[in-house]
Amino acid sequence: MNIQSFHDTIYTVIHDAALSLGHPVPSFALEWKHEKTFGDYSTNIAFALAPHLKKNPHNIALHIQEYIRTHHAALFHTVTIAGGGFINLFCSDAFLSSSFTTLKKKPLSSFFSTPKKLLIEFSSPNIAKPMHVGHLRATLLGDFLARLHTIVGNSVIRWNHLGDWGTQFGKLLYGYKHWNEKKETVEDLEQLYIHFHKKSETDPALEDEARKEFLRLEKGDTENRNIWKHIVSLSLKEFQQTYALLSISFDIVLGESFYEKYIPHIFSLIEKSGKSQISDDALIIDLESYDLPPGLLKKSDGATLYLTRDLASLYYRSTRFSPNTILYVVGNEQSLHFKQLQAVAKEIDLPHAPFIHIPFGTVLDKNGKRFSTRAGRTVHARDLINDVIQRAHSVGKEKESSASKKTLDAMGIAALKYGMLSYNKTSPVTFDPESMLSLTGNSAPYIQYTYARARRVVDKTSFLSRLFYTPRAYPSPSSSERTLLRAILEYPAVIQRCVDSATSQYLTEYLYTLSGEINAFYEKERVLGDTNKKRMYARIDLLKKASSILKEGLSLLGIESPSVI
Ligand code: ARG
């Protein structure tokens, strides 16, 4: 059984109060507003119920207010009604204090329900092409989701699905074998593609040659297999460097080629379903009843397609690992593909675990334009990472910092991660190294600075004196203590919101707010040197919990919290 968080306790009270009006409870909002006049929470429940009960919201609010007064007096010191029916809830100090004690004692996972097994696919770059900015966003968001689900108690399989198969490899093989260009790096290989596309414009026969090369690869031709293997290992080595730089790891890394052996089984399911048909020599499945274009399953030359390999992979992941859910963290330009995958899996009765596509928006440059280089190629993830690292070094220089190269590199990576994760996942990220590294805004350096500052105060006291003097229950808090206490208590609800929406932005927003409260508190209240020992240690305890939330929150974003800044 999980413990109810501060938010969930209030939610249940409002829910029960609404239920006492005799109607099933519609969905409603319970919001933490920062203006003190709105109390600790504000809810629109009366407005949500009004159309169902055919009553005016103010009267409903009055009923709920009365219900709370009769049944839950201990939790609130005031409940007000504003704006014609909004209910503002002001919690009692005793409830705040007991919620704080619970939050301190329990790990985050105790606020969450029964653990699930999740398979999270993320990153998934393509062999022989550099990771681009979309892969970078997928990598960071996927890593965040994996960490998030782990901390709430789920078991997570981190999965990387490499694009290492498909007819495009025919083009690469052709270029590789016939042209003298450099073939040492993934960028060189990308150039081979570009070259191929240019040449094939004037020489369409090349397309046929490429198809033949891919067919040879599929049939196991030794030369083609060896070149392909070499290209795969070259690409993996480069990807690994990027993953190491970003501290990203995977449990399973499998390329699309791995699923070739499961393809016959997929085709037998397709055949059994009787749903497929031949069109222009290709095997397709009609998806009109889903309002989707037909799914392409096999090309006229017999080569498999992206969709077919995804069906095989879905089958393999589900039967081999039995996850409760599979998450695909892939850009929103592939939404149609995943809808088709869903539909085809249903049509052919593919045994599989439920799965969800977690789409995300593009990354734009700081002028709000799509990224492109002068050479017209897509922007490489490494270029962007390097831009932020470089900016971290210039900030270091401006501040005449004595920080080492390693520290400044880490500062750049932290800023990059925080910056990219502080956007709502469906909206585009604006990539601006300067604001990512701002020392005062909603950025990693600001949160890290606040963490170090709060932690330094805590560390000025000894473990033993904290043990001895810290009051068991928080004594009646002053107004600024209360504000900080209130912010701390919101943490599990923020995490819940991130889990429900697969979004990191709620966490970054919260860490930014909490940091603001910590700094305001510290500026207003004298902490160290207070002659009232109990009060001093109660405040130290607040700072200790607040800083541990910052640390844990940053770690969910894949960022470390240095103790010195
Ligand atoms: N490799 C693909 C790309 O870069 C993304 C793969 C997404 N995952 C999947 N299971 N289809 O576009």
PDB file of C-alpha atoms and ligand atoms in Angstrom, residues 121 123-127 132 135 161-164 256 306 310 313 317 328-331 333-334 337-338 341, ligand 1:
ATOM      1  CA  GLU A 121      12.890   2.749 -26.009  1.00  0.00           C
ATOM      2  CA  SER A 123      17.657   7.485 -28.582  1.00  0.00           C
ATOM      3  CA  SER A 124      17.487   4.975 -31.477  1.00  0.00           C
ATOM      4  CA  PRO A 125      19.899   6.635 -33.918  1.00  0.00           C
ATOM      5  CA  ASN A 126      20.682   5.367 -37.395  1.00  0.00           C
ATOM      6  CA  ILE A 127      23.871   3.545 -38.264  1.00  0.00           C
ATOM      7  CA  HIS A 132      20.939  14.513 -35.055  1.00  0.00           C
ATOM      8  CA  HIS A 135      17.991  11.949 -31.382  1.00  0.00           C
ATOM      9  CA  HIS A 161      16.666   0.436 -31.292  1.00  0.00           C
ATOM     10  CA  LEU A 162      19.340   1.116 -33.893  1.00  0.00           C
ATOM     11  CA  GLY A 163      18.448   1.802 -37.494  1.00  0.00           C
ATOM     12  CA  ASP A 164      20.947  -0.640 -39.012  1.00  0.00           C
ATOM     13  CA  GLU A 256      16.619  -3.569 -36.735  1.00  0.00           C
ATOM     14  CA  TYR A 306      10.580  -0.184 -41.267  1.00  0.00           C
ATOM     15  CA  ASP A 310       8.894  -2.731 -35.875  1.00  0.00           C
ATOM     16  CA  SER A 313      10.617  -5.968 -32.644  1.00  0.00           C
ATOM     17  CA  ARG A 317      10.186  -7.241 -26.812  1.00  0.00           C
ATOM     18  CA  TYR A 328       8.572   4.596 -27.555  1.00  0.00           C
ATOM     19  CA  VAL A 329      10.281   7.961 -27.079  1.00  0.00           C
ATOM     20  CA  VAL A 330      10.399   9.081 -30.699  1.00  0.00           C
ATOM     21  CA  GLY A 331       9.849  12.480 -32.360  1.00  0.00           C
ATOM     22  CA  GLU A 333       7.144  13.269 -37.034  1.00  0.00           C
ATOM     23  CA  GLN A 334       6.756   9.511 -36.555  1.00  0.00           C
ATOM     24  CA  HIS A 337       4.114   5.345 -38.097  1.00  0.00           C
ATOM     25  CA  PHE A 338       3.220   4.411 -34.534  1.00  0.00           C
ATOM     26  CA  LEU A 341       2.019  -0.015 -35.911  1.00  0.00           C
TER      27      LEU A 341
HETATM   28  N1  ARG B   1      15.965   5.098 -36.125  1.00  0.00           N
HETATM   29  C1  ARG B   1      14.755   5.849 -36.276  1.00  0.00           C
HETATM   30  C2  ARG B   1      15.084   7.267 -36.741  1.00  0.00           C
HETATM   31  O1  ARG B   1      16.109   7.792 -36.437  1.00  0.00           O
HETATM   32  C3  ARG B   1      13.976   5.942 -35.000  1.00  0.00           C
HETATM   33  C4  ARG B   1      13.506   4.624 -34.482  1.00  0.00           C
HETATM   34  C5  ARG B   1      12.303   4.757 -33.641  1.00  0.00           C
HETATM   35  N2  ARG B   1      11.925   3.540 -33.032  1.00  0.00           N
HETATM   36  C6  ARG B   1      11.207   2.578 -33.597  1.00  0.00           C
HETATM   37  N3  ARG B   1      10.967   1.497 -32.892  1.00  0.00           N
HETATM   38  N4  ARG B   1      10.749   2.714 -34.798  1.00  0.00           N
HETATM   39  O2  ARG B   1      14.263   7.894 -37.395  1.00  0.00           O
END
